CSV table of C-alpha atoms in Angstrom, one decimal:
chain,number,residue,atom,x,y,z
J,1,MET,CA,-68.2,53.2,-191.1
J,2,LYS,CA,-66.2,51.0,-193.3
J,3,ALA,CA,-62.7,51.3,-193.3
J,4,PRO,CA,-62.5,53.1,-196.7
J,5,GLU,CA,-64.5,55.7,-195.4
J,6,VAL,CA,-62.6,56.6,-192.8
J,7,SER,CA,-59.8,56.6,-194.0
J,8,HIS,CA,-61.2,58.4,-197.0
J,9,GLU,CA,-62.3,61.2,-194.7
J,10,ILE,CA,-59.2,61.8,-192.7
J,11,PHE,CA,-56.5,61.5,-195.2
J,12,GLY,CA,-58.7,61.9,-198.6
J,13,GLY,CA,-57.6,58.4,-199.4
J,14,ILE,CA,-58.0,54.8,-199.1
J,15,PHE,CA,-54.5,53.6,-197.3
J,16,ASP,CA,-54.9,50.0,-196.0
J,17,TYR,CA,-51.6,48.2,-195.2
J,18,ASP,CA,-52.2,45.9,-198.0
J,19,GLY,CA,-51.8,48.3,-201.3
J,20,GLY,CA,-48.8,49.6,-199.2
J,21,GLY,CA,-45.4,49.6,-200.2
J,22,MET,CA,-44.2,49.9,-204.2
J,23,TYR,CA,-48.0,49.1,-205.1
J,24,PRO,CA,-48.8,52.9,-204.8
J,25,GLY,CA,-46.1,54.0,-207.2
J,26,LEU,CA,-47.4,50.9,-209.6
J,27,GLU,CA,-50.4,52.1,-209.5
J,28,LEU,CA,-50.0,55.7,-210.6
J,29,LEU,CA,-48.0,54.1,-213.2
J,30,SER,CA,-50.4,52.1,-214.7
J,31,LEU,CA,-53.3,55.8,-213.8
J,32,VAL,CA,-50.6,57.6,-215.9
J,33,PHE,CA,-49.7,55.4,-218.8
J,34,GLY,CA,-54.0,54.0,-219.1
J,35,ALA,CA,-55.7,57.4,-219.9
J,36,ASN,CA,-58.1,56.6,-222.5
J,37,SER,CA,-57.5,60.7,-223.6
J,38,LYS,CA,-54.7,62.3,-226.0
J,39,GLY,CA,-51.9,63.0,-222.9
J,40,ILE,CA,-50.5,61.5,-219.8
J,41,LEU,CA,-52.2,63.4,-217.2
J,42,PRO,CA,-56.0,65.0,-218.5
J,43,LEU,CA,-56.5,68.2,-216.5
J,44,GLU,CA,-61.0,65.9,-217.4
J,45,GLU,CA,-63.3,65.8,-213.8
J,46,GLU,CA,-63.2,62.1,-214.9
J,47,ILE,CA,-61.2,60.3,-216.5
J,48,GLU,CA,-61.5,56.4,-218.3
J,49,PHE,CA,-58.6,53.9,-217.7
J,50,ILE,CA,-57.3,51.6,-219.9
J,51,LYS,CA,-56.9,48.7,-217.8
J,52,GLN,CA,-54.1,45.7,-218.8
J,53,SER,CA,-53.4,43.0,-216.3
J,54,GLN,CA,-50.3,40.3,-217.7
J,55,HIS,CA,-51.4,38.1,-215.8
J,56,PHE,CA,-50.6,35.5,-218.5
J,57,ALA,CA,-47.3,36.5,-217.8
J,58,ARG,CA,-47.0,36.7,-214.0
J,59,ARG,CA,-49.3,33.3,-214.2
J,60,LEU,CA,-45.9,32.2,-215.4
J,61,VAL,CA,-43.3,32.8,-213.3
J,62,TRP,CA,-45.3,32.5,-210.1
J,63,ASP,CA,-48.1,30.0,-211.3
J,64,TYR,CA,-46.2,27.8,-214.0
J,65,GLU,CA,-47.3,24.1,-212.9
J,66,ARG,CA,-50.8,24.9,-213.7
J,67,LEU,CA,-50.1,27.1,-216.2
J,68,LYS,CA,-48.3,25.2,-218.8
J,69,GLN,CA,-51.0,22.7,-218.4
J,70,GLU,CA,-53.5,24.5,-220.1
J,71,SER,CA,-54.2,25.3,-223.8
J,72,ASP,CA,-53.5,28.8,-223.5
J,73,TYR,CA,-49.7,28.3,-222.5
J,74,LYS,CA,-49.7,25.0,-225.6
J,75,ASN,CA,-50.6,27.6,-227.7
J,76,THR,CA,-48.5,30.5,-226.7
J,77,PHE,CA,-44.9,28.7,-226.8
J,78,VAL,CA,-44.3,26.4,-230.0
J,79,GLU,CA,-41.3,25.1,-228.7
J,80,GLU,CA,-40.8,22.9,-226.2
J,81,HIS,CA,-38.2,24.7,-223.6
J,82,THR,CA,-39.0,28.0,-224.5
J,83,GLY,CA,-41.8,29.3,-221.9
J,84,GLU,CA,-39.3,27.6,-219.4
J,85,VAL,CA,-36.6,30.1,-220.4
J,86,VAL,CA,-39.3,33.5,-220.9
J,87,ARG,CA,-39.7,32.1,-217.2
J,88,ASN,CA,-36.5,32.5,-215.8
J,89,LEU,CA,-36.1,35.3,-217.2
J,90,LEU,CA,-38.8,37.4,-215.8
J,91,SER,CA,-38.9,35.7,-212.2
J,92,CYS,CA,-35.8,38.7,-212.7
J,93,LEU,CA,-38.4,41.6,-212.8
J,94,GLN,CA,-40.1,40.5,-209.6
J,95,VAL,CA,-41.0,44.4,-207.3
J,96,PRO,CA,-40.1,43.8,-204.0
J,97,ILE,CA,-42.5,42.6,-201.5
J,98,PRO,CA,-43.6,43.9,-198.5
J,99,ASN,CA,-43.1,41.4,-195.7
J,100,ILE,CA,-42.9,38.3,-197.1
J,101,SER,CA,-41.4,34.8,-196.3
J,102,LYS,CA,-42.4,32.4,-198.5
J,103,ALA,CA,-43.0,32.6,-202.4
J,104,PRO,CA,-46.5,35.4,-202.9
J,105,SER,CA,-49.2,33.8,-204.6
J,106,TRP,CA,-49.0,35.0,-209.4
J,107,GLU,CA,-51.9,37.4,-207.4
J,108,ARG,CA,-49.8,39.0,-205.2
J,109,ALA,CA,-46.4,39.1,-206.9
J,110,HIS,CA,-46.1,42.2,-209.9
J,111,PHE,CA,-43.3,42.7,-212.6
J,112,PHE,CA,-41.0,46.2,-211.9
J,113,PRO,CA,-42.2,48.1,-215.0
J,114,TYR,CA,-38.7,49.0,-216.7
J,115,CYS,CA,-41.0,49.4,-219.6
J,116,GLN,CA,-44.1,50.4,-220.7
J,117,ALA,CA,-45.3,46.8,-221.5
J,118,LEU,CA,-44.6,46.2,-217.9
J,119,ILE,CA,-47.0,48.4,-216.5
J,120,HIS,CA,-49.9,46.2,-215.4
J,121,TRP,CA,-53.1,46.5,-213.1
J,122,ASP,CA,-54.5,44.5,-210.4
J,123,ALA,CA,-55.6,41.4,-211.5
J,124,ARG,CA,-57.2,37.8,-210.0
J,125,LYS,CA,-59.2,34.9,-210.7
J,126,ARG,CA,-63.1,34.6,-209.6
J,127,GLY,CA,-63.9,30.9,-210.2
J,128,ALA,CA,-63.0,29.9,-214.2
J,129,LYS,CA,-61.9,33.6,-214.9
J,130,TYR,CA,-59.8,35.8,-214.6
J,131,ASN,CA,-60.6,39.9,-214.1
J,132,ILE,CA,-58.3,43.1,-213.7
J,133,GLU,CA,-60.0,44.0,-210.1
J,134,ARG,CA,-58.2,45.8,-207.3
J,135,ARG,CA,-56.9,43.6,-204.3
J,136,TYR,CA,-52.9,45.5,-203.6
J,137,TYR,CA,-53.7,48.5,-205.9
J,138,ARG,CA,-56.5,49.5,-202.7
J,139,GLY,CA,-56.5,53.9,-203.9
J,140,GLY,CA,-52.9,55.3,-202.8
J,141,GLY,CA,-51.1,55.7,-206.3
J,142,ALA,CA,-55.2,57.3,-207.1
J,143,LEU,CA,-54.7,59.7,-205.0
J,144,ALA,CA,-51.5,60.2,-205.7
J,145,HIS,CA,-52.6,59.9,-210.0
J,146,LYS,CA,-54.8,63.4,-208.6
J,147,VAL,CA,-53.2,65.3,-206.8
J,148,LEU,CA,-50.6,65.7,-209.8
J,149,ARG,CA,-52.9,66.3,-212.7
J,150,LEU,CA,-55.2,68.8,-210.9
J,151,ASP,CA,-51.9,71.3,-210.5
J,152,LYS,CA,-52.9,74.2,-210.3
J,153,ASP,CA,-49.1,75.9,-211.0
J,154,HIS,CA,-49.6,74.9,-215.3
J,155,GLU,CA,-46.0,75.4,-216.4
J,156,ARG,CA,-44.8,72.7,-213.6
J,157,LEU,CA,-47.8,70.5,-214.9
J,158,GLN,CA,-46.1,70.3,-217.9
J,159,GLU,CA,-43.0,69.9,-217.1
J,160,ILE,CA,-44.0,66.5,-215.1
J,161,ARG,CA,-46.4,65.9,-218.1
J,162,LYS,CA,-42.9,65.8,-220.2
J,163,GLY,CA,-40.9,64.1,-217.3
J,164,LEU,CA,-43.5,61.4,-217.5
J,165,GLU,CA,-43.6,60.9,-221.1
J,166,ASN,CA,-39.4,60.7,-221.3
J,167,LEU,CA,-39.5,57.3,-219.5
J,168,TYR,CA,-39.7,54.9,-221.9
J,169,LYS,CA,-38.6,56.9,-225.0
J,170,THR,CA,-35.5,55.3,-224.6
J,171,ASN,CA,-36.6,51.7,-224.8
J,172,ASP,CA,-39.9,51.3,-226.7
J,173,TYR,CA,-38.0,49.6,-229.0
J,174,SER,CA,-36.2,47.3,-226.8
J,175,ALA,CA,-36.5,43.7,-226.6
J,176,LEU,CA,-38.0,43.0,-223.5
J,177,GLN,CA,-40.7,45.5,-224.4
J,178,LYS,CA,-41.1,43.0,-227.5
J,179,LEU,CA,-41.6,40.8,-225.3
J,180,ALA,CA,-43.6,42.1,-222.7
J,181,GLY,CA,-45.5,43.2,-225.2
J,182,VAL,CA,-46.5,39.7,-226.3
J,183,MET,CA,-47.3,38.7,-223.2
J,184,ARG,CA,-49.7,41.0,-223.1
J,185,GLU,CA,-51.4,40.1,-225.7
J,186,GLN,CA,-52.5,36.8,-223.8
J,187,GLY,CA,-53.4,38.3,-220.5
J,188,LEU,CA,-56.9,41.3,-220.2
J,189,GLU,CA,-57.3,44.6,-221.1
J,190,SER,CA,-60.2,46.2,-220.1
J,191,PRO,CA,-62.6,48.4,-221.4
J,192,PRO,CA,-62.1,52.2,-221.1
J,193,LEU,CA,-63.2,52.9,-217.6
J,194,LYS,CA,-63.4,55.0,-214.5
J,195,ASP,CA,-61.6,54.7,-212.0
J,196,THR,CA,-63.6,54.8,-208.6
J,197,LYS,CA,-61.2,55.4,-206.2
J,198,GLU,CA,-59.2,58.7,-208.6
J,199,VAL,CA,-62.9,59.7,-208.7
J,200,GLN,CA,-63.1,59.8,-204.6
J,201,SER,CA,-60.1,60.8,-204.0
J,202,GLN,CA,-59.9,64.4,-202.3
J,203,LEU,CA,-57.1,67.0,-202.5
J,204,ARG,CA,-56.7,68.5,-198.8
J,205,ASP,CA,-54.2,71.1,-198.7
J,206,SER,CA,-51.8,72.5,-201.6
J,207,GLU,CA,-48.7,72.6,-199.2
J,208,THR,CA,-48.1,68.4,-199.0
J,209,ASP,CA,-49.8,68.1,-202.3
J,210,ASP,CA,-46.8,70.4,-204.3
J,211,ILE,CA,-44.2,68.1,-201.9
J,212,LEU,CA,-45.7,65.8,-204.9
J,213,ARG,CA,-45.5,67.4,-207.9
J,214,GLU,CA,-42.1,68.8,-206.7
J,215,GLY,CA,-40.9,65.8,-206.5
J,216,VAL,CA,-41.7,64.4,-209.6
J,217,ARG,CA,-41.0,67.1,-211.4
J,218,ASN,CA,-37.6,66.8,-210.2
J,219,ILE,CA,-37.7,63.2,-210.6
J,220,THR,CA,-38.1,63.3,-214.4
J,221,SER,CA,-36.0,65.7,-214.9
J,222,HIS,CA,-32.8,63.6,-214.7
J,223,THR,CA,-32.8,62.3,-217.8
J,224,GLU,CA,-29.0,62.4,-217.4
J,225,LEU,CA,-29.8,58.8,-215.4
J,226,SER,CA,-31.2,55.7,-216.2
J,227,CYS,CA,-34.8,55.8,-216.9
J,228,ALA,CA,-34.8,52.3,-214.4
J,229,THR,CA,-33.5,54.9,-212.4
J,230,ARG,CA,-36.0,57.4,-212.7
J,231,ILE,CA,-38.9,54.9,-212.5
J,232,LYS,CA,-38.0,53.1,-209.3
J,233,ALA,CA,-37.1,56.7,-207.7
J,234,LEU,CA,-40.8,57.6,-207.9
J,235,LEU,CA,-42.4,54.0,-207.2
J,236,ASN,CA,-39.7,55.1,-203.6
J,237,TRP,CA,-41.5,59.0,-203.6
J,238,THR,CA,-45.1,58.3,-204.2
J,239,ALA,CA,-44.5,55.6,-200.5
J,240,PHE,CA,-42.5,58.7,-199.1
J,241,TRP,CA,-44.6,61.7,-199.6
J,242,LEU,CA,-47.9,58.8,-198.4
J,243,VAL,CA,-46.0,58.8,-195.3
J,244,ILE,CA,-45.7,62.0,-195.5
J,245,VAL,CA,-49.8,62.5,-195.9
J,246,GLN,CA,-50.4,60.4,-192.9
J,247,THR,CA,-48.5,61.3,-190.7
J,248,LYS,CA,-49.2,65.3,-191.5
J,249,ARG,CA,-53.2,65.1,-191.7
J,250,SER,CA,-53.7,62.6,-189.1
J,251,ALA,CA,-52.3,65.1,-186.7
J,252,SER,CA,-54.4,67.9,-188.6
J,253,TYR,CA,-57.2,65.9,-187.9
J,254,LEU,CA,-56.6,65.6,-184.1
J,255,GLY,CA,-55.9,68.9,-184.4
J,256,LYS,CA,-53.0,69.4,-183.6
J,257,GLU,CA,-48.9,69.6,-185.2
J,258,ALA,CA,-47.5,67.0,-187.0
J,259,LEU,CA,-44.1,65.0,-185.1
J,260,PRO,CA,-40.8,66.0,-186.5
J,261,ILE,CA,-40.2,61.8,-187.4
J,262,ILE,CA,-36.2,61.5,-186.0
J,263,VAL,CA,-33.9,60.0,-187.7
J,264,ASP,CA,-31.4,57.7,-186.4
J,265,CYS,CA,-28.6,57.6,-189.2
J,266,GLY,CA,-25.9,56.1,-186.6
J,267,SER,CA,-24.5,52.0,-186.9
J,268,THR,CA,-24.9,51.5,-183.2
J,269,PRO,CA,-28.0,51.8,-179.8
J,270,GLY,CA,-27.8,55.1,-178.5
J,271,GLN,CA,-30.1,57.6,-176.7
J,272,LEU,CA,-31.5,58.7,-180.3
J,273,ARG,CA,-32.7,55.5,-181.3
J,274,ARG,CA,-34.3,54.8,-178.3
J,275,ALA,CA,-36.0,58.2,-179.0
J,276,SER,CA,-36.5,57.2,-183.2
J,277,THR,CA,-38.2,54.0,-181.6
J,278,ARG,CA,-40.8,56.1,-179.0
J,279,ARG,CA,-41.4,58.9,-182.2
J,280,HIS,CA,-41.9,55.5,-184.2
J,281,ASN,CA,-45.1,54.4,-181.7
J,282,GLU,CA,-46.0,58.0,-181.1
J,283,ILE,CA,-46.6,58.6,-185.0
J,284,ARG,CA,-48.2,55.0,-184.8
J,285,ALA,CA,-50.5,56.0,-181.9
J,286,MET,CA,-51.6,59.4,-183.0
J,287,ILE,CA,-52.8,57.8,-186.2
J,288,GLY,CA,-54.8,55.4,-184.4
J,289,ASN,CA,-56.2,58.8,-181.7
J,290,ALA,CA,-57.4,59.7,-185.7
J,291,VAL,CA,-59.2,56.9,-186.7
J,292,ASP,CA,-60.5,56.7,-182.5
J,293,LYS,CA,-62.3,60.4,-182.9
J,294,CYS,CA,-63.2,59.2,-186.9
J,295,THR,CA,-65.2,56.4,-185.6
J,296,LYS,CA,-66.4,57.6,-182.3
J,297,ASN,CA,-70.2,58.1,-182.7
J,298,TYR,CA,-70.7,55.4,-185.0
J,299,GLU,CA,-70.8,52.3,-182.4
J,300,LYS,CA,-72.8,50.3,-183.5
J,301,ASP,CA,-70.3,50.3,-186.6
J,302,LYS,CA,-67.1,50.6,-184.9
J,303,LEU,CA,-64.0,49.8,-187.0
J,304,SER,CA,-62.9,45.8,-185.9
J,305,ARG,CA,-59.0,46.0,-184.6
J,306,LYS,CA,-57.9,44.3,-187.8
J,307,LYS,CA,-59.1,47.3,-189.9
J,308,TRP,CA,-58.0,49.5,-187.5
J,309,HIS,CA,-54.1,47.7,-187.4
J,310,LYS,CA,-54.6,48.1,-191.4
J,311,ILE,CA,-55.3,51.8,-191.1
J,312,GLN,CA,-52.0,52.3,-189.2
J,313,GLY,CA,-50.3,49.8,-190.4
J,314,PHE,CA,-50.2,51.3,-194.1
J,315,LEU,CA,-47.4,54.1,-191.9
J,316,THR,CA,-44.9,51.1,-191.3
J,317,VAL,CA,-45.2,49.2,-194.2
J,318,ASN,CA,-44.4,52.1,-196.1
J,319,CYS,CA,-41.3,52.9,-194.3
J,320,ALA,CA,-40.5,50.3,-194.2
J,321,THR,CA,-39.9,48.7,-197.6
J,322,ILE,CA,-38.2,52.6,-199.2
J,323,GLY,CA,-35.9,52.1,-196.1
J,324,LEU,CA,-37.2,54.6,-194.0
J,325,LEU,CA,-37.5,51.9,-191.5
J,326,ASN,CA,-35.0,49.8,-190.6
J,327,ALA,CA,-37.5,46.8,-190.0
J,328,PHE,CA,-40.8,45.7,-191.0
J,329,LYS,CA,-41.0,44.1,-187.7
J,330,GLY,CA,-39.7,44.1,-183.5
J,331,LYS,CA,-38.5,47.1,-182.2
J,332,ARG,CA,-38.0,49.8,-185.3
J,333,HIS,CA,-36.7,52.8,-185.3
J,334,PHE,CA,-36.7,55.8,-188.5
J,335,THR,CA,-34.2,55.9,-190.6
J,336,LEU,CA,-32.7,56.2,-194.7
J,337,GLY,CA,-31.5,53.5,-196.4
J,338,ILE,CA,-29.3,54.0,-199.6
J,339,GLY,CA,-32.1,53.6,-201.9
J,340,LEU,CA,-34.4,56.0,-199.8
J,341,LEU,CA,-31.4,59.3,-199.7
J,342,GLU,CA,-31.0,58.8,-203.8
J,343,THR,CA,-34.8,59.3,-203.9
J,344,LEU,CA,-34.7,62.3,-202.1
J,345,VAL,CA,-32.0,63.5,-203.7
J,346,LEU,CA,-33.4,62.7,-207.4
J,347,ALA,CA,-36.6,64.8,-205.6
J,348,ALA,CA,-34.7,67.8,-204.2
J,349,THR,CA,-32.5,69.0,-207.4
J,350,TYR,CA,-33.6,69.1,-210.4
J,351,ARG,CA,-31.4,68.1,-214.0
J,352,ASN,CA,-27.7,69.0,-213.1
J,353,ASN,CA,-27.9,71.1,-211.3
J,354,GLU,CA,-26.9,70.6,-207.0
J,355,ILE,CA,-27.6,72.0,-203.5
J,356,SER,CA,-26.0,72.4,-200.9
J,357,PHE,CA,-25.8,69.8,-198.2
J,358,ASP,CA,-26.4,72.1,-195.5
J,359,ARG,CA,-29.2,73.6,-197.0
J,360,PHE,CA,-30.5,69.4,-197.9
J,361,SER,CA,-30.4,68.7,-194.5
J,362,ASN,CA,-32.3,71.2,-192.9
J,363,ASP,CA,-34.6,73.2,-195.5
J,364,LEU,CA,-35.1,70.4,-197.3
J,365,LEU,CA,-34.8,66.7,-194.9
J,366,TYR,CA,-36.3,69.1,-191.7
J,367,LYS,CA,-38.5,72.0,-193.4
J,368,LYS,CA,-40.5,70.6,-196.2
J,369,TRP,CA,-40.5,66.8,-195.4
J,370,ASN,CA,-40.3,66.7,-191.2
J,371,LEU,CA,-37.4,64.5,-190.8
J,372,VAL,CA,-34.9,65.3,-188.6
J,373,VAL,CA,-31.2,64.4,-188.5
J,374,GLY,CA,-28.5,67.6,-187.4
J,375,ARG,CA,-28.6,70.0,-184.7
J,376,PRO,CA,-30.5,72.7,-186.7
J,377,SER,CA,-33.2,70.9,-187.6
J,378,ALA,CA,-32.9,69.0,-184.0
J,379,GLU,CA,-33.6,72.7,-182.3
J,380,LEU,CA,-36.3,74.0,-184.8
J,381,ALA,CA,-38.4,71.3,-182.9
J,382,GLY,CA,-37.7,72.0,-179.8
J,383,LEU,CA,-36.2,68.7,-179.2
J,384,LEU,CA,-33.4,70.2,-178.0
J,385,ILE,CA,-33.9,70.3,-174.8
J,386,MET,CA,-34.1,66.8,-174.5
J,387,PHE,CA,-31.0,65.6,-175.8
J,388,ASP,CA,-27.8,67.1,-176.3
J,389,ALA,CA,-26.9,68.9,-179.8
J,390,SER,CA,-24.0,66.5,-179.8
J,391,ILE,CA,-25.6,63.7,-180.6
J,392,PHE,CA,-27.4,65.4,-183.6
J,393,GLU,CA,-24.3,67.0,-184.8
J,394,ASP,CA,-22.4,63.5,-185.1
J,395,ASN,CA,-25.9,61.9,-186.1
J,396,GLU,CA,-25.9,64.3,-189.0
J,397,GLU,CA,-22.0,63.7,-189.8
J,398,GLN,CA,-22.7,60.2,-190.5
J,399,LEU,CA,-26.1,61.6,-192.9
J,400,SER,CA,-22.9,63.2,-194.5
J,401,ASN,CA,-20.5,60.1,-195.1
J,402,GLN,CA,-23.2,58.1,-196.1
J,403,MET,CA,-24.4,59.8,-198.9
J,404,LYS,CA,-20.6,60.6,-199.7
J,405,ALA,CA,-20.1,57.0,-199.5
J,406,ALA,CA,-23.2,56.9,-201.9
J,407,GLY,CA,-21.3,58.9,-204.7
J,408,LEU,CA,-24.4,61.5,-203.4
J,409,ILE,CA,-22.1,64.3,-202.1
J,410,THR,CA,-19.5,65.9,-203.8
J,411,ASP,CA,-16.4,67.3,-201.1
J,412,TYR,CA,-15.6,71.1,-203.2
J,413,SER,CA,-13.6,72.2,-200.2
J,414,ASP,CA,-13.6,71.3,-196.1
J,415,ALA,CA,-16.9,73.5,-195.7
J,416,THR,CA,-18.3,73.2,-199.0
J,417,ARG,CA,-20.7,70.3,-199.9
J,418,MET,CA,-22.6,70.2,-202.4
J,419,VAL,CA,-25.8,67.1,-202.9
J,420,SER,CA,-25.7,65.9,-206.0
J,421,THR,CA,-26.7,63.0,-208.6
J,422,LYS,CA,-23.0,63.4,-210.1
J,423,GLY,CA,-22.2,59.7,-208.6
J,424,LEU,CA,-24.8,58.3,-209.9
J,425,THR,CA,-23.9,58.8,-213.6
């Protein structure tokens, strides 16, 4: 068995370390706005997509010395210094790349899709040619796209469609959109083609799939916030949902319950942090055990340890990129970074609505998303047998203070704390 086949059997899509982090969200947006149909998220069984590369603009930023010697560069920029100015502007739009310590190649670097013209597909150089093809868009976004468009709740599907359509309406005629449009014309555009990974992606359990759908509906409903805030939340939310998928479906494949994620919201080491570190290792081990079970009958084609680790590492790279883990390497524990907290609040609340902090902490963080923070969720997870309840009470208070400082909680009284996006407007 090959690694993609193993991943498909366990999770319903391709989960690979190189395709983690922000890449699934970028892939999702490329499919949403690249569908060759009359509307967003069409219901046809198989859809054709038109894919843009933006490889000229990406090379301008990350392969400048070679590009400026070529005729395409000289034909695009008439004035001598214009290319350098545009290059410096576009260099500010890079999406964070997981676990990298040196300047990326243009193939690995992608633009944050602040406007629709900046949405682009993977591209790479093959000999003397540039091709639109997968390298970092491995299929996580394709699975998310299929889950969204095949939602059987038609009212929710219509809301998601409307929310996605509204993402870029406010900057359709912006200067950045016009500049990115010119850059896009210098790149590649594919003919309408089926996306094999989207076709092969499998819907499994509606409960897990509905987590993605409900979150996207809520995030896109927040039209009081900037499109950049909503887009960033969509990228984070896609990666977060894939963490839930990987933890739940690896456990299900083994016939077990998914292990709750123990989150340490404190700033100093302690008993809870050690437990969180152990839980990260346990979840990774469970994913590895699921891969071993899947391949045990295929000894001749057994996965190499490198490919085995890349499936397992998909969890870590997603968590670390969005702020659910404290680091990519070394001694790691689960945490909740401010960017992720903003995303979770957007995903938890519909436009202009607010919910109590207790409901956010217990009903959403734990019961829906499998994150243990406070005492009630720790009790439900059976953790109070091993830990003193006060540890989780302090942990939940730390979370409350962090959210309050970020403008995500409003105190109406000593006993009433409400979670909303009011502090982000």
